[in-house]
Amino acid sequence: MYIYNYISTRSETGNVDGYYVLLRDGSWEDFRGVFANLMQNEKYSRSADGHLRIKHIYTINMGNTYGNKYVSYELYSYLPQKPDASLNSYQESTDLYRLKTIRPLSTTSNDDVYLDVEIGLKNLEGTTKVVVEQTDSDYPVPYSYIVDNPKEGKFIAYMNKSYPSTFKLTYINSNGQTVGDSFVLDLREKSLSQTEINIVLSKSNITYRINGKNMRRTNLNYSITNMYNGENVLVGQIKQENGNINISSLHKGNYILSIYENNQKLLERKWVQK
């Protein structure tokens, strides 16, 4: 019985006569031909331009001997899908004027770091406008703005790196709007510099080269740990892009070099000191 139901709900002609809408799982659901019954937005499959796929099955009897079954299809313009979004990337912002335009009551300090945060959008088929509501932990009033070009599938949000922000998206088209669930972005522990570190090991030195556009703003620390007992035998700071760490005093053994940026580990390298 299960196999029969599975096949019949997915076969183009396997259902009884009626009007059906295609679901995301590939099955067709009877909605009795009443479009007002289509109230389960998240279940429905969509065409590339956001329409629902509708199927009409009907039978024309040919006397008392047999009947011909016919299937017709149409697209139905419907509400936008439920918004979905996720973090793509972020970088330090250089547009300080933007803060004054979107948050006129905001106050800043010299220690504040502001980010341009790229957020990717999903389920946009059939959506013509996207409204973003953003609530920043360092600002008492939620504010809203419109995504300039939703077809790009992304938008740029402005955030203070020291505080998380809450977002709620609304997708809009000519049939109405659909509001998504709130989500929080917290970038407090994230690194900004995208730092690349190259090292060369020798018996007496670790030679390093740091490549990163924000190197001057970062605080890099290193530690060298004895793998046998877990003891930190050397610790220090890296304050220049190229240099050496003197390891000539280390005894023979196995060691780990770790380099951190603002308490986030950027590199770990193991070696045997001979």
Short mmCIF file of C-alpha atoms in Angstrom, two decimals:
data_model
loop_
_atom_site.label_atom_id
_atom_site.label_comp_id
_atom_site.label_asym_id
_atom_site.label_seq_id
_atom_site.Cartn_x
_atom_site.Cartn_y
_atom_site.Cartn_z
CA MET A 1 0.00 0.00 0.00
CA TYR A 2 2.84 2.40 0.83
CA ILE A 3 4.57 1.81 -2.53
CA TYR A 4 1.28 2.24 -4.38
CA ASN A 5 0.58 5.56 -2.65
CA TYR A 6 4.14 6.75 -3.23
CA ILE A 7 3.98 6.01 -6.96
CA SER A 8 0.46 7.36 -7.45
CA THR A 9 1.23 10.71 -5.80
CA ARG A 10 4.27 11.20 -8.06
CA SER A 11 2.99 9.76 -11.32
CA GLU A 12 1.71 12.29 -13.84
CA THR A 13 -1.54 10.33 -14.35
CA GLY A 14 -1.60 8.22 -11.18
CA ASN A 15 -3.92 10.44 -9.17
CA VAL A 16 -7.68 10.48 -9.33
CA ASP A 17 -9.32 13.34 -11.18
CA GLY A 18 -8.80 16.73 -9.57
CA TYR A 19 -6.51 19.73 -9.19
CA TYR A 20 -3.04 19.22 -7.70
CA VAL A 21 -0.08 21.36 -6.67
CA LEU A 22 3.51 20.09 -6.85
CA LEU A 23 5.31 19.80 -3.50
CA ARG A 24 9.02 20.06 -2.76
CA ASP A 25 9.29 16.30 -2.23
CA GLY A 26 8.12 15.63 -5.80
CA SER A 27 4.56 14.56 -4.92
CA TRP A 28 1.31 16.16 -6.04
CA GLU A 29 -1.23 17.30 -3.42
CA ASP A 30 -4.94 17.68 -4.13
CA PHE A 31 -6.19 21.18 -3.27
CA ARG A 32 -9.76 20.62 -4.53
CA GLY A 33 -9.41 23.28 -7.23
CA VAL A 34 -9.85 26.04 -4.65
CA PHE A 35 -6.80 28.31 -4.80
CA ALA A 36 -7.67 29.75 -1.41
CA ASN A 37 -6.73 26.31 -0.01
CA LEU A 38 -3.07 26.90 -0.96
CA MET A 39 -1.90 28.02 2.46
CA GLN A 40 1.27 25.96 3.11
CA ASN A 41 3.87 28.16 1.46
CA GLU A 42 6.96 26.25 2.60
CA LYS A 43 5.73 22.93 1.16
CA TYR A 44 5.31 23.99 -2.47
CA SER A 45 7.82 23.53 -5.24
CA ARG A 46 8.57 26.56 -7.41
CA SER A 47 9.40 27.24 -11.02
CA ALA A 48 12.50 29.27 -11.89
CA ASP A 49 10.43 32.47 -11.69
CA GLY A 50 8.67 31.53 -8.45
CA HIS A 51 5.32 30.15 -9.71
CA LEU A 52 3.51 27.13 -8.29
CA ARG A 53 3.08 24.18 -10.63
CA ILE A 54 -0.57 23.15 -10.98
CA LYS A 55 -1.85 19.92 -12.56
CA HIS A 56 -5.43 19.18 -13.62
CA ILE A 57 -6.40 15.54 -14.20
CA TYR A 58 -9.77 14.82 -15.81
CA THR A 59 -11.39 11.88 -17.58
CA ILE A 60 -13.70 11.97 -20.59
CA ASN A 61 -15.79 8.83 -20.82
CA MET A 62 -16.27 7.34 -24.27
CA GLY A 63 -19.65 5.73 -23.88
CA ASN A 64 -19.84 2.81 -21.49
CA THR A 65 -16.69 1.11 -22.75
CA TYR A 66 -13.72 3.24 -21.74
CA GLY A 67 -12.57 6.71 -20.82
CA ASN A 68 -9.64 8.89 -21.84
CA LYS A 69 -7.63 10.50 -19.08
CA TYR A 70 -6.21 13.97 -19.78
CA VAL A 71 -3.63 15.99 -17.87
CA SER A 72 -3.08 19.73 -18.25
CA TYR A 73 -0.60 21.99 -16.50
CA GLU A 74 -0.41 25.64 -15.58
CA LEU A 75 1.68 28.02 -13.51
CA TYR A 76 0.12 29.95 -10.66
CA SER A 77 1.52 33.25 -9.39
CA TYR A 78 1.87 33.03 -5.62
CA LEU A 79 3.39 34.55 -2.48
CA PRO A 80 7.18 34.76 -2.13
CA GLN A 81 8.95 31.86 -0.50
CA LYS A 82 10.11 32.00 3.11
CA PRO A 83 13.33 34.04 3.35
CA ASP A 84 16.58 32.25 4.02
CA ALA A 85 20.00 33.85 4.40
CA SER A 86 23.52 33.15 5.62
CA LEU A 87 26.86 34.90 6.07
CA ASN A 88 29.06 35.09 2.95
CA SER A 89 31.99 37.30 3.99
CA TYR A 90 32.97 40.46 5.84
CA GLN A 91 35.66 43.11 5.83
CA GLU A 92 36.48 46.29 7.70
CA SER A 93 34.41 49.17 6.39
CA THR A 94 35.91 52.41 5.16
CA ASP A 95 32.53 54.16 4.73
CA LEU A 96 32.21 55.91 8.08
CA TYR A 97 29.64 58.34 6.67
CA ARG A 98 27.22 55.46 6.21
CA LEU A 99 26.89 55.03 9.97
CA LYS A 100 25.52 58.56 10.35
CA THR A 101 22.89 58.02 7.65
CA ILE A 102 21.44 54.76 8.96
CA ARG A 103 21.93 55.39 12.69
CA PRO A 104 21.85 59.15 13.31
CA LEU A 105 21.73 58.78 17.10
CA SER A 106 24.69 56.45 17.24
CA THR A 107 27.84 57.25 19.18
CA THR A 108 31.22 55.73 18.42
CA SER A 109 34.61 55.50 20.04
CA ASN A 110 38.09 55.20 18.59
CA ASP A 111 38.12 51.52 19.52
CA ASP A 112 35.05 50.70 17.43
CA VAL A 113 35.61 48.65 14.28
CA TYR A 114 32.79 48.65 11.72
CA LEU A 115 32.28 45.94 9.13
CA ASP A 116 30.75 45.60 5.70
CA VAL A 117 29.06 42.21 6.01
CA GLU A 118 27.93 40.38 2.88
CA ILE A 119 24.85 38.23 3.50
CA GLY A 120 23.70 35.73 0.88
CA LEU A 121 19.99 35.34 0.07
CA LYS A 122 18.18 32.10 -0.80
CA ASN A 123 14.66 31.19 -2.01
CA LEU A 124 14.41 34.38 -4.08
CA GLU A 125 12.43 32.90 -6.98
CA GLY A 126 9.33 35.06 -7.45
CA THR A 127 10.56 37.83 -5.13
CA THR A 128 10.72 41.39 -6.45
CA LYS A 129 11.68 43.29 -3.27
CA VAL A 130 13.57 42.42 -0.08
CA VAL A 131 13.25 44.44 3.12
CA VAL A 132 15.80 43.97 5.89
CA GLU A 133 15.07 44.77 9.53
CA GLN A 134 18.31 45.04 11.52
CA THR A 135 18.66 45.37 15.29
CA ASP A 136 22.16 46.08 16.59
CA SER A 137 23.07 45.27 20.18
CA ASP A 138 24.83 48.63 20.53
CA TYR A 139 21.88 50.65 19.21
CA PRO A 140 18.44 50.86 20.86
CA VAL A 141 16.22 51.20 17.77
CA PRO A 142 15.64 48.62 14.99
CA TYR A 143 15.95 50.07 11.50
CA SER A 144 14.91 48.83 8.06
CA TYR A 145 16.28 49.18 4.55
CA ILE A 146 15.57 47.78 1.08
CA VAL A 147 17.99 45.55 -0.80
CA ASP A 148 18.88 47.48 -3.94
CA ASN A 149 19.10 44.53 -6.33
CA PRO A 150 17.71 41.28 -4.88
CA LYS A 151 18.54 39.41 -8.11
CA GLU A 152 22.20 39.54 -7.08
CA GLY A 153 21.33 37.17 -4.23
CA LYS A 154 23.15 39.17 -1.57
CA PHE A 155 23.28 42.46 0.31
CA ILE A 156 25.74 44.38 2.47
CA ALA A 157 24.91 45.00 6.13
CA TYR A 158 26.80 47.41 8.38
CA MET A 159 27.83 46.11 11.83
CA ASN A 160 29.92 47.06 14.82
CA LYS A 161 32.37 44.18 15.24
CA SER A 162 32.09 44.37 19.03
CA TYR A 163 28.33 43.68 19.06
CA PRO A 164 26.07 41.03 17.48
CA SER A 165 23.18 42.06 15.23
CA THR A 166 19.77 40.48 14.66
CA PHE A 167 18.24 40.36 11.17
CA LYS A 168 14.73 39.66 9.91
CA LEU A 169 14.00 39.53 6.17
CA THR A 170 10.74 40.11 4.32
CA TYR A 171 10.29 38.96 0.72
CA ILE A 172 7.68 40.87 -1.31
CA ASN A 173 5.97 40.46 -4.68
CA SER A 174 2.64 41.47 -6.24
CA ASN A 175 0.79 38.73 -4.30
CA GLY A 176 1.92 39.82 -0.84
CA GLN A 177 4.84 39.26 1.48
CA THR A 178 6.48 36.49 3.49
CA VAL A 179 8.45 37.19 6.68
CA GLY A 180 11.41 35.00 7.64
CA ASP A 181 12.70 33.92 11.02
CA SER A 182 15.11 36.18 12.88
CA PHE A 183 18.78 35.22 12.86
CA VAL A 184 21.81 36.59 14.69
CA LEU A 185 25.29 37.34 13.37
CA ASP A 186 28.04 37.56 15.99
CA LEU A 187 31.48 38.39 14.59
CA ARG A 188 33.18 39.30 17.84
CA GLU A 189 35.57 36.33 17.72
CA LYS A 190 36.22 36.51 13.98
CA SER A 191 39.53 37.61 12.48
CA LEU A 192 39.60 40.55 10.08
CA SER A 193 42.96 40.38 8.47
CA GLN A 194 42.74 37.09 6.55
CA THR A 195 46.40 36.84 7.43
CA GLU A 196 48.68 34.48 5.53
CA ILE A 197 51.78 33.25 7.36
CA ASN A 198 54.79 31.58 5.73
CA ILE A 199 57.49 30.06 7.91
CA VAL A 200 60.80 28.30 7.32
CA LEU A 201 62.28 26.14 10.08
CA SER A 202 65.99 25.69 10.75
CA LYS A 203 67.98 24.44 13.74
CA SER A 204 68.47 27.91 15.20
CA ASN A 205 65.64 30.05 13.80
CA ILE A 206 62.03 30.14 12.67
CA THR A 207 61.89 32.64 9.82
CA TYR A 208 58.42 34.09 9.19
CA ARG A 209 56.73 36.30 6.62
CA ILE A 210 53.28 37.78 7.31
CA ASN A 211 50.98 38.77 4.47
CA GLY A 212 47.79 40.59 5.46
CA LYS A 213 46.24 43.90 4.52
CA ASN A 214 45.35 44.69 8.14
CA MET A 215 48.68 43.60 9.60
CA ARG A 216 49.32 46.97 11.20
CA ARG A 217 46.13 46.72 13.24
CA THR A 218 46.55 43.17 14.43
CA ASN A 219 48.22 41.77 17.51
CA LEU A 220 50.05 38.53 16.72
CA ASN A 221 51.39 36.32 19.48
CA TYR A 222 53.28 33.07 19.31
CA SER A 223 53.97 30.19 21.63
CA ILE A 224 56.29 27.20 21.31
CA THR A 225 55.16 24.16 23.27
CA ASN A 226 57.04 21.02 24.25
CA MET A 227 54.90 18.18 22.89
CA TYR A 228 56.15 15.79 25.57
CA ASN A 229 54.95 17.68 28.65
CA GLY A 230 52.78 20.50 27.21
CA GLU A 231 55.02 23.24 28.64
CA ASN A 232 55.28 26.58 26.83
CA VAL A 233 59.04 27.01 26.42
CA LEU A 234 58.93 30.24 24.39
CA VAL A 235 56.25 32.95 24.06
CA GLY A 236 56.33 36.36 22.45
CA GLN A 237 54.82 38.91 20.08
CA ILE A 238 55.21 39.42 16.34
CA LYS A 239 55.29 43.14 15.56
CA GLN A 240 56.69 43.18 12.04
CA GLU A 241 55.90 41.51 8.75
CA ASN A 242 59.24 39.69 8.40
CA GLY A 243 61.52 38.36 11.08
CA ASN A 244 62.98 35.47 13.03
CA ILE A 245 62.26 33.61 16.25
CA ASN A 246 65.46 32.33 17.85
CA ILE A 247 65.08 28.66 18.84
CA SER A 248 68.77 27.83 19.30
CA SER A 249 68.23 27.36 23.05
CA LEU A 250 65.70 24.54 22.60
CA HIS A 251 66.77 21.05 23.57
CA LYS A 252 66.28 18.10 21.26
CA GLY A 253 62.64 17.04 21.12
CA ASN A 254 59.24 17.55 19.51
CA TYR A 255 57.68 21.01 19.52
CA ILE A 256 54.61 22.90 18.34
CA LEU A 257 54.65 26.48 17.06
CA SER A 258 51.30 28.28 17.42
CA ILE A 259 50.59 31.81 16.16
CA TYR A 260 47.49 33.68 17.35
CA GLU A 261 45.74 36.82 16.18
CA ASN A 262 43.52 38.38 18.87
CA ASN A 263 43.31 35.00 20.62
CA GLN A 264 42.35 33.17 17.42
CA LYS A 265 44.83 30.53 16.25
CA LEU A 266 46.06 31.25 12.73
CA LEU A 267 48.81 28.66 12.40
CA GLU A 268 50.08 25.51 14.06
CA ARG A 269 53.26 23.76 12.96
CA LYS A 270 54.95 20.71 14.52
CA TRP A 271 58.61 19.87 14.11
CA VAL A 272 61.44 17.83 15.59
CA GLN A 273 64.34 19.80 17.03
CA LYS A 274 67.56 17.82 16.48
#
